[in-house]
XYZ file of C-alpha atoms in Angstrom:
497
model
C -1.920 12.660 -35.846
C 1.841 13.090 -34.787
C 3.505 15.851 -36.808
C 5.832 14.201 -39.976
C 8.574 16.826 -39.688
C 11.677 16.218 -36.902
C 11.388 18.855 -34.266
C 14.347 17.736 -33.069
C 16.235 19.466 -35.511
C 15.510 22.589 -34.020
C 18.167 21.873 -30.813
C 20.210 19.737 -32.889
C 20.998 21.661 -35.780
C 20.954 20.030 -39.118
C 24.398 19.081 -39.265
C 23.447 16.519 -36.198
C 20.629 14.630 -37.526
C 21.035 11.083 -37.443
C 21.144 8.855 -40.438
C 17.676 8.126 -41.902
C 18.266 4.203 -40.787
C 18.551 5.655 -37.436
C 15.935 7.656 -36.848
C 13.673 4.828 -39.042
C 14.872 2.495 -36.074
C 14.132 5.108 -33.948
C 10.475 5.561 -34.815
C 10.437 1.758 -34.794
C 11.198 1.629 -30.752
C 8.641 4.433 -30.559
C 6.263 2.954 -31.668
C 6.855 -0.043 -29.910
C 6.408 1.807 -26.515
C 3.068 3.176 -27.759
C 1.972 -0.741 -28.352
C 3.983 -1.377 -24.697
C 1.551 1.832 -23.051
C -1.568 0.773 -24.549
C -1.045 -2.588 -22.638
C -0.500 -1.064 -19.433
C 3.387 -2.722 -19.783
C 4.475 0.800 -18.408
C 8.001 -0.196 -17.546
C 8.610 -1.957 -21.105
C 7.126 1.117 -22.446
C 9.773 3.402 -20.539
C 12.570 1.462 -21.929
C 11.626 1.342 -25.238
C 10.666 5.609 -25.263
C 14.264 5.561 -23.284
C 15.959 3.425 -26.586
C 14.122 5.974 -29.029
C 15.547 8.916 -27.349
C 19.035 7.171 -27.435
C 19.166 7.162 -31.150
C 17.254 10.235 -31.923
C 16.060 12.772 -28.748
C 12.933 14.186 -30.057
C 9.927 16.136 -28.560
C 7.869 13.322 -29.642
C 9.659 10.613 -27.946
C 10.224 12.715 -25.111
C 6.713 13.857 -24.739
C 5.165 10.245 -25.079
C 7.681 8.920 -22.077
C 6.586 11.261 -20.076
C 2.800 10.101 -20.572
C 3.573 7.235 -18.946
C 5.738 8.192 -15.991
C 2.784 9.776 -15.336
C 0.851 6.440 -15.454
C 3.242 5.214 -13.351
C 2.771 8.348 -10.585
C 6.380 9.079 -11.640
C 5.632 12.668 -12.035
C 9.433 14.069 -11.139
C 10.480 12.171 -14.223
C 7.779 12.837 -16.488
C 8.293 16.941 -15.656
C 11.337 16.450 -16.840
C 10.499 14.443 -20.093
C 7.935 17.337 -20.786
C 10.199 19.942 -19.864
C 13.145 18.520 -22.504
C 10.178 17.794 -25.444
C 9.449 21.649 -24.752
C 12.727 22.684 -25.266
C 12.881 20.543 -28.428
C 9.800 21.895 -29.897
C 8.363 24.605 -28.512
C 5.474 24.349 -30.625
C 4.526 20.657 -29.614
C 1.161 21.121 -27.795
C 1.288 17.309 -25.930
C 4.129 18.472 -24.084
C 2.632 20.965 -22.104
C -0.075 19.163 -21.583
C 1.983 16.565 -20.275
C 3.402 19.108 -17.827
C 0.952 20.326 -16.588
C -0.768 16.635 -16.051
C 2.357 16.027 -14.264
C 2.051 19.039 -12.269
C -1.151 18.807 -11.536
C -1.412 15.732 -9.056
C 1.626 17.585 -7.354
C -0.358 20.320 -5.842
C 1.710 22.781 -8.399
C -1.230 24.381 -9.985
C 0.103 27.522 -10.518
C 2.349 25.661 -12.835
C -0.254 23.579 -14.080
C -2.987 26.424 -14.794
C 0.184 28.125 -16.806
C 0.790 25.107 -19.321
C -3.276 24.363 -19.387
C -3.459 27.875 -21.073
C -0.593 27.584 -23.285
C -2.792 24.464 -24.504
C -5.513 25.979 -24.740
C -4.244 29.127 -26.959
C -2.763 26.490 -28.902
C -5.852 24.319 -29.319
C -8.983 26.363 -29.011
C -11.364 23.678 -30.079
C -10.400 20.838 -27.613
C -12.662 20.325 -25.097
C -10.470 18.141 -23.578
C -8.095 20.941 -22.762
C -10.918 23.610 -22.024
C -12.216 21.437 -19.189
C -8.710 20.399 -17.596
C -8.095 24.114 -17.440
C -11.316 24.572 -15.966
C -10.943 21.864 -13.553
C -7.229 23.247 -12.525
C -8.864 26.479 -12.006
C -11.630 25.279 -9.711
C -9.215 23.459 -8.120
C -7.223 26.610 -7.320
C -10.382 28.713 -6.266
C -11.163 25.472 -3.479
C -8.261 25.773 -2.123
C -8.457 29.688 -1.607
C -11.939 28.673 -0.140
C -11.222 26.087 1.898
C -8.414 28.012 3.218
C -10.644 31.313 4.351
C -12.988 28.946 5.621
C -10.923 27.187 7.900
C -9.042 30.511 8.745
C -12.357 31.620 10.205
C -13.770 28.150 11.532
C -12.166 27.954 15.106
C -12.947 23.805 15.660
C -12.891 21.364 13.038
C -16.420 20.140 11.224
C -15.696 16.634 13.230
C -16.255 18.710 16.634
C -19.247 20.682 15.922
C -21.655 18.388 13.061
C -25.193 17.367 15.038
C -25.193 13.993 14.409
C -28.230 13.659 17.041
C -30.686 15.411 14.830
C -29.750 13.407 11.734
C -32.746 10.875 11.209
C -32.523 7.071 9.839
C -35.453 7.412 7.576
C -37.477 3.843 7.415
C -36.763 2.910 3.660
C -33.021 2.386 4.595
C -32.303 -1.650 4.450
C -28.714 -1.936 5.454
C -27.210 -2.475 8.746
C -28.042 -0.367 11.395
C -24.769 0.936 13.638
C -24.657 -0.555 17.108
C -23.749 1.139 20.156
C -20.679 -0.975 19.798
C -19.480 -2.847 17.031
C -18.746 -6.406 16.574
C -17.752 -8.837 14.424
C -21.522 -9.835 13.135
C -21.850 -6.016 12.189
C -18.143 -5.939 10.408
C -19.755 -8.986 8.402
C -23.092 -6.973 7.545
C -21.174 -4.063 6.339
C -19.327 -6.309 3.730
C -22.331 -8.536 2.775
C -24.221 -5.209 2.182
C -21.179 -3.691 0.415
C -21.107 -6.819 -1.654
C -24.731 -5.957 -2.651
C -23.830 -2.553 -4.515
C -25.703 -0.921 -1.751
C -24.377 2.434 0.603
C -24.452 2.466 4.591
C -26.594 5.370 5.931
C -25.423 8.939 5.665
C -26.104 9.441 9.344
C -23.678 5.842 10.516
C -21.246 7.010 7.858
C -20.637 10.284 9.456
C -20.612 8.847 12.958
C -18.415 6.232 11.889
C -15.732 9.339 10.475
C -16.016 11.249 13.878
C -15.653 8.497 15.964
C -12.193 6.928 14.289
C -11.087 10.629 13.507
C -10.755 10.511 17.845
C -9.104 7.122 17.762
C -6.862 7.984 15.304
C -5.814 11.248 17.102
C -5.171 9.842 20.338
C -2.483 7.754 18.788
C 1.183 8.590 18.157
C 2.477 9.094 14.302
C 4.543 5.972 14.445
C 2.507 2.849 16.147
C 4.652 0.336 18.529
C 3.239 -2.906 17.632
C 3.862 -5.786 19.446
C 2.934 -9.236 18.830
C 0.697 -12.001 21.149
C 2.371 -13.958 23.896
C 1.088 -17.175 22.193
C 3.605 -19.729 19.896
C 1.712 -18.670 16.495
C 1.317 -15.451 16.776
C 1.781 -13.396 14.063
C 0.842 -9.886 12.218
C -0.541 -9.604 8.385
C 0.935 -6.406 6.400
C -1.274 -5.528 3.061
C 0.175 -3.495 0.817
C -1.564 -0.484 -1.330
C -5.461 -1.320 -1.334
C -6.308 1.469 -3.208
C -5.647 -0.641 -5.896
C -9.068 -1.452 -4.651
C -10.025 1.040 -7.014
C -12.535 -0.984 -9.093
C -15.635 -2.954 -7.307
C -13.396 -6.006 -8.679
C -10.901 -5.063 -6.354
C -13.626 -4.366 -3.192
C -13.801 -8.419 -4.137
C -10.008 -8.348 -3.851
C -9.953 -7.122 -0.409
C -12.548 -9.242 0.450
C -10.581 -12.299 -1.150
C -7.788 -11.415 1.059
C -10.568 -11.829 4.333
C -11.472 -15.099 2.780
C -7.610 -16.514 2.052
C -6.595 -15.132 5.286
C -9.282 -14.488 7.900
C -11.272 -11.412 8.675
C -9.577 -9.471 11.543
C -9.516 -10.355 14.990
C -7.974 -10.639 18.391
C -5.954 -13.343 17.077
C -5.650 -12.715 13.892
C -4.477 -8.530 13.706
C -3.894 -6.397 10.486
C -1.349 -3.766 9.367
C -2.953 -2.047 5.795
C 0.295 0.307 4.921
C -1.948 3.103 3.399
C -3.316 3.953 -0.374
C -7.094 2.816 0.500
C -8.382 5.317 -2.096
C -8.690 7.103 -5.362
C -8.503 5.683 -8.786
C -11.562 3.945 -8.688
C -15.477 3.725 -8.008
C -15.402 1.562 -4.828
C -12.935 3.358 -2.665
C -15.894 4.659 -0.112
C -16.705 0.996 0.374
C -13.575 0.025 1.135
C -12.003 2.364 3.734
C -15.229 2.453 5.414
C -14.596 -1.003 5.849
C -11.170 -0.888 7.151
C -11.745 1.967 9.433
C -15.192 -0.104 10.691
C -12.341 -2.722 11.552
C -10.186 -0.676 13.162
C -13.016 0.502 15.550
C -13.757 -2.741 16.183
C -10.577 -4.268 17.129
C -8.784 -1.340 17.849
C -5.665 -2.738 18.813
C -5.797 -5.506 16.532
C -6.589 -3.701 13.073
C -3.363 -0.936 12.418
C -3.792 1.634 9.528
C -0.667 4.191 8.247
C -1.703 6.585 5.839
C -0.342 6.585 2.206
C 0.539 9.450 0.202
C -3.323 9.093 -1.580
C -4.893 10.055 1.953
C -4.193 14.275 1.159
C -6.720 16.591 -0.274
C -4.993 17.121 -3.825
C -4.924 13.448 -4.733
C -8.894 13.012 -3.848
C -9.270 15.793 -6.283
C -7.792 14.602 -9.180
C -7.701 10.870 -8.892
C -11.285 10.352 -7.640
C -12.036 10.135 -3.908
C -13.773 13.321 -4.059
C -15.969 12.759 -6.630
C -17.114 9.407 -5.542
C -17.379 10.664 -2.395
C -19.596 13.604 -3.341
C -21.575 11.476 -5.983
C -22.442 8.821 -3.120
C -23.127 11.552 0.274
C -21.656 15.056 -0.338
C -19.030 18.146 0.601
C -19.955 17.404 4.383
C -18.731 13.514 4.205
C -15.695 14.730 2.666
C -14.723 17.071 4.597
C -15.126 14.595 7.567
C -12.494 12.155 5.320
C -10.046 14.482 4.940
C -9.922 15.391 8.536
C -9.703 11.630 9.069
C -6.790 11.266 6.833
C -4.933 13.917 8.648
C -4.731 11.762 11.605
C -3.410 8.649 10.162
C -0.294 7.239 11.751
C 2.627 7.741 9.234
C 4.708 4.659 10.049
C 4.344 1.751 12.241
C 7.681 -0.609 14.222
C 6.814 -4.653 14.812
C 8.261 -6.051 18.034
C 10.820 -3.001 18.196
C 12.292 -4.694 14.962
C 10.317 -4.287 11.891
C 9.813 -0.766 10.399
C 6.405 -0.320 8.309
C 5.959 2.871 5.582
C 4.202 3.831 2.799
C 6.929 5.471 0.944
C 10.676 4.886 2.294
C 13.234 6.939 3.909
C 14.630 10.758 4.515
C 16.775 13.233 2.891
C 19.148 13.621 6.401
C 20.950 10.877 7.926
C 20.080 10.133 11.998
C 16.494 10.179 11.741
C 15.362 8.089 14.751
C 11.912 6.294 15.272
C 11.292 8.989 17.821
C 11.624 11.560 15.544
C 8.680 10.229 13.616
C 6.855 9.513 16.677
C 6.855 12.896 17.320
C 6.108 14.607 13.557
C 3.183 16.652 13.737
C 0.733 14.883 11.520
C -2.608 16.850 12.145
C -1.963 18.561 8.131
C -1.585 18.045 4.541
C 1.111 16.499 3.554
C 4.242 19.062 3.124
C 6.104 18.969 0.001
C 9.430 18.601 1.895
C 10.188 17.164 5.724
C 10.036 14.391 7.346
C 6.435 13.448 7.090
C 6.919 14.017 3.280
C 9.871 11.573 2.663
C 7.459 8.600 4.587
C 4.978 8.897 2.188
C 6.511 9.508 -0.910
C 9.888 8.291 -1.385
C 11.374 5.107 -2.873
C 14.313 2.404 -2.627
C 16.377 2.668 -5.416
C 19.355 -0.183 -6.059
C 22.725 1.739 -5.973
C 24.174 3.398 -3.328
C 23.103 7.112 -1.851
C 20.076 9.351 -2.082
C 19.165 10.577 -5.378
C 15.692 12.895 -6.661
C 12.683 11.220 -6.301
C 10.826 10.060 -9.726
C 7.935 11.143 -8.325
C 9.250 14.691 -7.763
C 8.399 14.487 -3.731
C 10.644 12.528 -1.667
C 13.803 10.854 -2.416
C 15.524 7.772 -4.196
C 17.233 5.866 -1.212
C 20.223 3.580 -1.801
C 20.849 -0.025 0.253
C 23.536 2.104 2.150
C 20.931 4.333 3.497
C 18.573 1.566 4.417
C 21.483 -0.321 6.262
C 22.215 2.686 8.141
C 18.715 3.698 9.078
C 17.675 0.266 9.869
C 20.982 -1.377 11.733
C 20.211 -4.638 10.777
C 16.234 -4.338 10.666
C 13.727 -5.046 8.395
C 11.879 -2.724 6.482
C 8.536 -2.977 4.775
C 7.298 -0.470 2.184
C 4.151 -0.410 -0.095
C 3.863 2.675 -2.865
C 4.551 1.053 -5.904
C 2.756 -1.506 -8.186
C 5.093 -4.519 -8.440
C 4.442 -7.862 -10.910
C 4.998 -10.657 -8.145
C 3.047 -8.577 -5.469
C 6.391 -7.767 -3.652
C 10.163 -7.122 -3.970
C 13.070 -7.726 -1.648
C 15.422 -5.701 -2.379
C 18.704 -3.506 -0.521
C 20.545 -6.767 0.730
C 17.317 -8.290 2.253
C 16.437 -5.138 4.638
C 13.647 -3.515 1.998
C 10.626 -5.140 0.927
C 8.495 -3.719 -0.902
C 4.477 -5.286 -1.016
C 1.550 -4.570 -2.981
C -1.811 -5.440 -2.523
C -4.011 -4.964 -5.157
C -3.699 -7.633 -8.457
C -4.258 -6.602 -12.131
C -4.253 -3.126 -10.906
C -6.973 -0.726 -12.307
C -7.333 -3.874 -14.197
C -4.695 -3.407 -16.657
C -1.510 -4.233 -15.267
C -1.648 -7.674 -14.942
C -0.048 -8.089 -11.461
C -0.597 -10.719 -8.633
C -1.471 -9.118 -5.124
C 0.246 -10.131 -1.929
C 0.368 -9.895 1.795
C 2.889 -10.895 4.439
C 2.942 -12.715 7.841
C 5.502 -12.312 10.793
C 5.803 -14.581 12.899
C 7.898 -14.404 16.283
C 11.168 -14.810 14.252
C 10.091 -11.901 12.351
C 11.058 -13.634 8.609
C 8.608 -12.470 6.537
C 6.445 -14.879 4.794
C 4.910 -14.531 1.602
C 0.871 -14.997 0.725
C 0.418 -14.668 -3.497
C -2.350 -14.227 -4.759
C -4.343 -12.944 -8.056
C -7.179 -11.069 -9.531
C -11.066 -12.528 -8.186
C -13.886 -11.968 -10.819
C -15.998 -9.381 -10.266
C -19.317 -7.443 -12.247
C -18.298 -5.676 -14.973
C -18.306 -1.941 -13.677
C -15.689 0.328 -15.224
C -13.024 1.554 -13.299
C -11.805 5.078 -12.553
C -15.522 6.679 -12.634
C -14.775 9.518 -10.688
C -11.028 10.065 -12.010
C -10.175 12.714 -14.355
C -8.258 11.553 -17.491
C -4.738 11.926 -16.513
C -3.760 10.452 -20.210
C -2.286 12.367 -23.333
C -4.299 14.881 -25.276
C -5.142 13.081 -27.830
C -3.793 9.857 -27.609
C 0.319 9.208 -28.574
């Protein structure tokens, strides 16, 4: 239950409270946005919480917007929502936890583990709050770990795992791995996939080493060109890890089925987000990086800002990964994931991110060829503002929503691109893509009614030789009803709005 006095009053001063109509019509916006978040209408949610504050700024209002910037990955905005709710009421426990859930997903856990205890000394008997402290702490102690343990490991896992001595045992019923892989086996893997059933621990880890070496031996911005032939063309997919449901495995494979599964003559760019958020993410980058192996120069992947260590964490890689194979397969992902190309340039013309552009003017594409991509991703650089930034509609750079990366204006988009294209995944959009920036951003998004809430259609684009891009629509295909987000930690409110 939300508190009935106005902690507002406290920064206001009594003198400054609105009229009781006001606030009345106040509440009445606030509550709309609740109705608005429960839907998943996340934007309509933000402008009603936005309205609310308007008329009356209270740690209530303040608090619940920030809930769902952070359902929208906004997490820049919602630390600041938090922040201004704490500052309103200093006593309102839902704004720390806010914080913190903003902070968390960040990599700030310091911060995090800080406001998890203030919650926690607040509200002893939650058990909600006891185990997101709990988990922020473990969280905290891995990376210590993992950070001795590579300090004293002098080659990678990938280099040194004996995959010889690892034995197919005879009850296994799925595809075995050929020597080399073709087009029958890509089509095995999905039928099996299809089935609910897992690929072998031992072809799983020797599928991870082997495209761990492909990736590496590639540059972190790919020079794609196109086939010689009249119809030649390329297919960019937006965020997949909107395949985060088994629904949306069924998506991806809709998107074979609309469009063709990949080939010599019919290549692939996916623009990175393959995972977290849902219970079917292991099926689905397997596949694409089973693709990629087979048609390497056909099948192009650029990693999105959910390929990193912290995100697995908290939005559920890790845990499904663990829950399926274990700490070994993992660790094998993550070194994967390191290697991804950050950004990819069609015919010398068309420039492919996750995220958008950088904080400095006269970045050039061999700059970003040569970024040093073998890491984590870095809160600040280069490599940072590919995977996390965003377009934003009036001119200049401003701070990022997300609070890593930037807000880009059409001037710096112009300038970057003279007279280019650019295409940009990142961010869940209703049509499946936006063109934006004076026709030189578009943004596309792969994944319909994603986490199967929002409602969304899913789309993909083709360039041809002219290099207009060409729009492929499409929506939601059923699939058995398995819950999403298994492996996800809440990332909600403490107790509800």
């Amino acid at each position: 239950m939300e508190s009935k006095r106005h902690p507002a009053a406290v920064a206001i001063g009594a003198s400054h409270i609105p009229s009781e109509a006001t606030r009345e019509r106040a509440e009445g916006f606030k509550n709309q946005g609740n109705e608005a978040l429960k839907e998943h209408k996340l934007a309509l949610a933000v402008e009603y919480y936005t309205t609310a504050i308007e008329l009356y700024p209270t740690a209530i209002y303040h608090a619940n917007r920030a809930a769902a910037h952070i359902k929208m990955e906004s997490y820049g905005s919602a630390l600041k929502d938090a922040t201004e709710a704490i500052s309103l009421d200093p006593a309102y426990i839902k704004a720390y936890y806010r914080r913190a859930s903003a902070n968390l997903p960040l990599g700030h856990l310091k911060d995090a583990l800080r406001d998890y205890r203030t919650v926690v000394k607040m509200k002893p008997s939650s058990a909600e709050a006891k185990s997101k402290l709990k988990l922020c702490e473990q969280l905290i102690r891995q990376a210590a770990f993992a950070d001795a343990i590579q300090s004293e490991r002098n080659r990678p896992l990938s280099e040194t795992i004996d995959v010889n001595s690892m034995v197919v045992d005879a009850t296994y019923d799925g595809p075995h791995l050929p020597q080399t892989l073709t087009s029958e086996f890509m089509v095995q893997v999905l039928d099996h996939f299809k089935r609910g059933k897992l690929l072998h621990r031992k072809y799983v880890i020797q599928i991870l080493v082997a495209i761990k070496t492909l990736f590496a031996s590639l540059p972190s911005l790919l020079r794609i060109p196109l086939e010689k032939h009249e119809n030649a063309r390329i297919t960019v997919c937006g965020d997949t890890h909107g395949i985060h449901t088994q629904r949306q495995f069924y998506d991806v494979c809709n998107i074979f089925e609309m469009n063709g599964l990949p080939s010599e003559k019919n290549p692939y760019l996916f623009n990175g987000d393959f995972v977290d958020r849902g219970s079917f993410s292991l099926e689905v980058v397997l596949t694409l990086f089973i693709m990629k192996l087979t048609f390497p120069r056909h099948v192009h992947l650029l990693r999105g800002n959910h390929e990193s260590k912290n995100m697995n964490k908290i939005y559920g890689f890790e845990g499904e990964v663990k829950h399926k194979y274990d700490d070994v397969v993992m660790t094998l992902f993550s070194e994967v994931f390191n290697w991804l190309p950050l950004a990819a340039c069609i015919e010398e013309k068309v420039v492919v991110v996750h995220g958008g552009l950088f904080h400095q003017d006269g970045v050039t594409l061999a700059d970003i060829e040569k970024i040093n991509r073998n890491r984590e991703p870095p809160e600040a650089g280069l490599m940072s503002d590919l995977m996390w930034s965003d377009p934003q509609p009036f001119p200049g750079r401003g701070p990022s929503k997300r609070g890593i990366g930037l807000s880009f204006g059409p001037d710096i988009t112009k300038a970057f691109l003279a007279h280019n294209n650019l295409v940009r995944s990142h961010e869940v959009k209703d049509e499946g893509y936006l063109v934006e920036h004076d026709e030189k951003c578009i943004t596309v998004f792969s994944a319909p009614n994603y986490c199967d809430q929002m409602g969304n259609k899913g789309a993909f684009i083709h360039f041809y030789k002219d290099l207009k891009p060409k729009f492929k629509q499409f929506t939601a295909v059923e699939h058995p009803p398995i819950r999403p987000m298994a492996y996800a930690g809440n990332m909600g409110g403490l107790f509800g709005l």
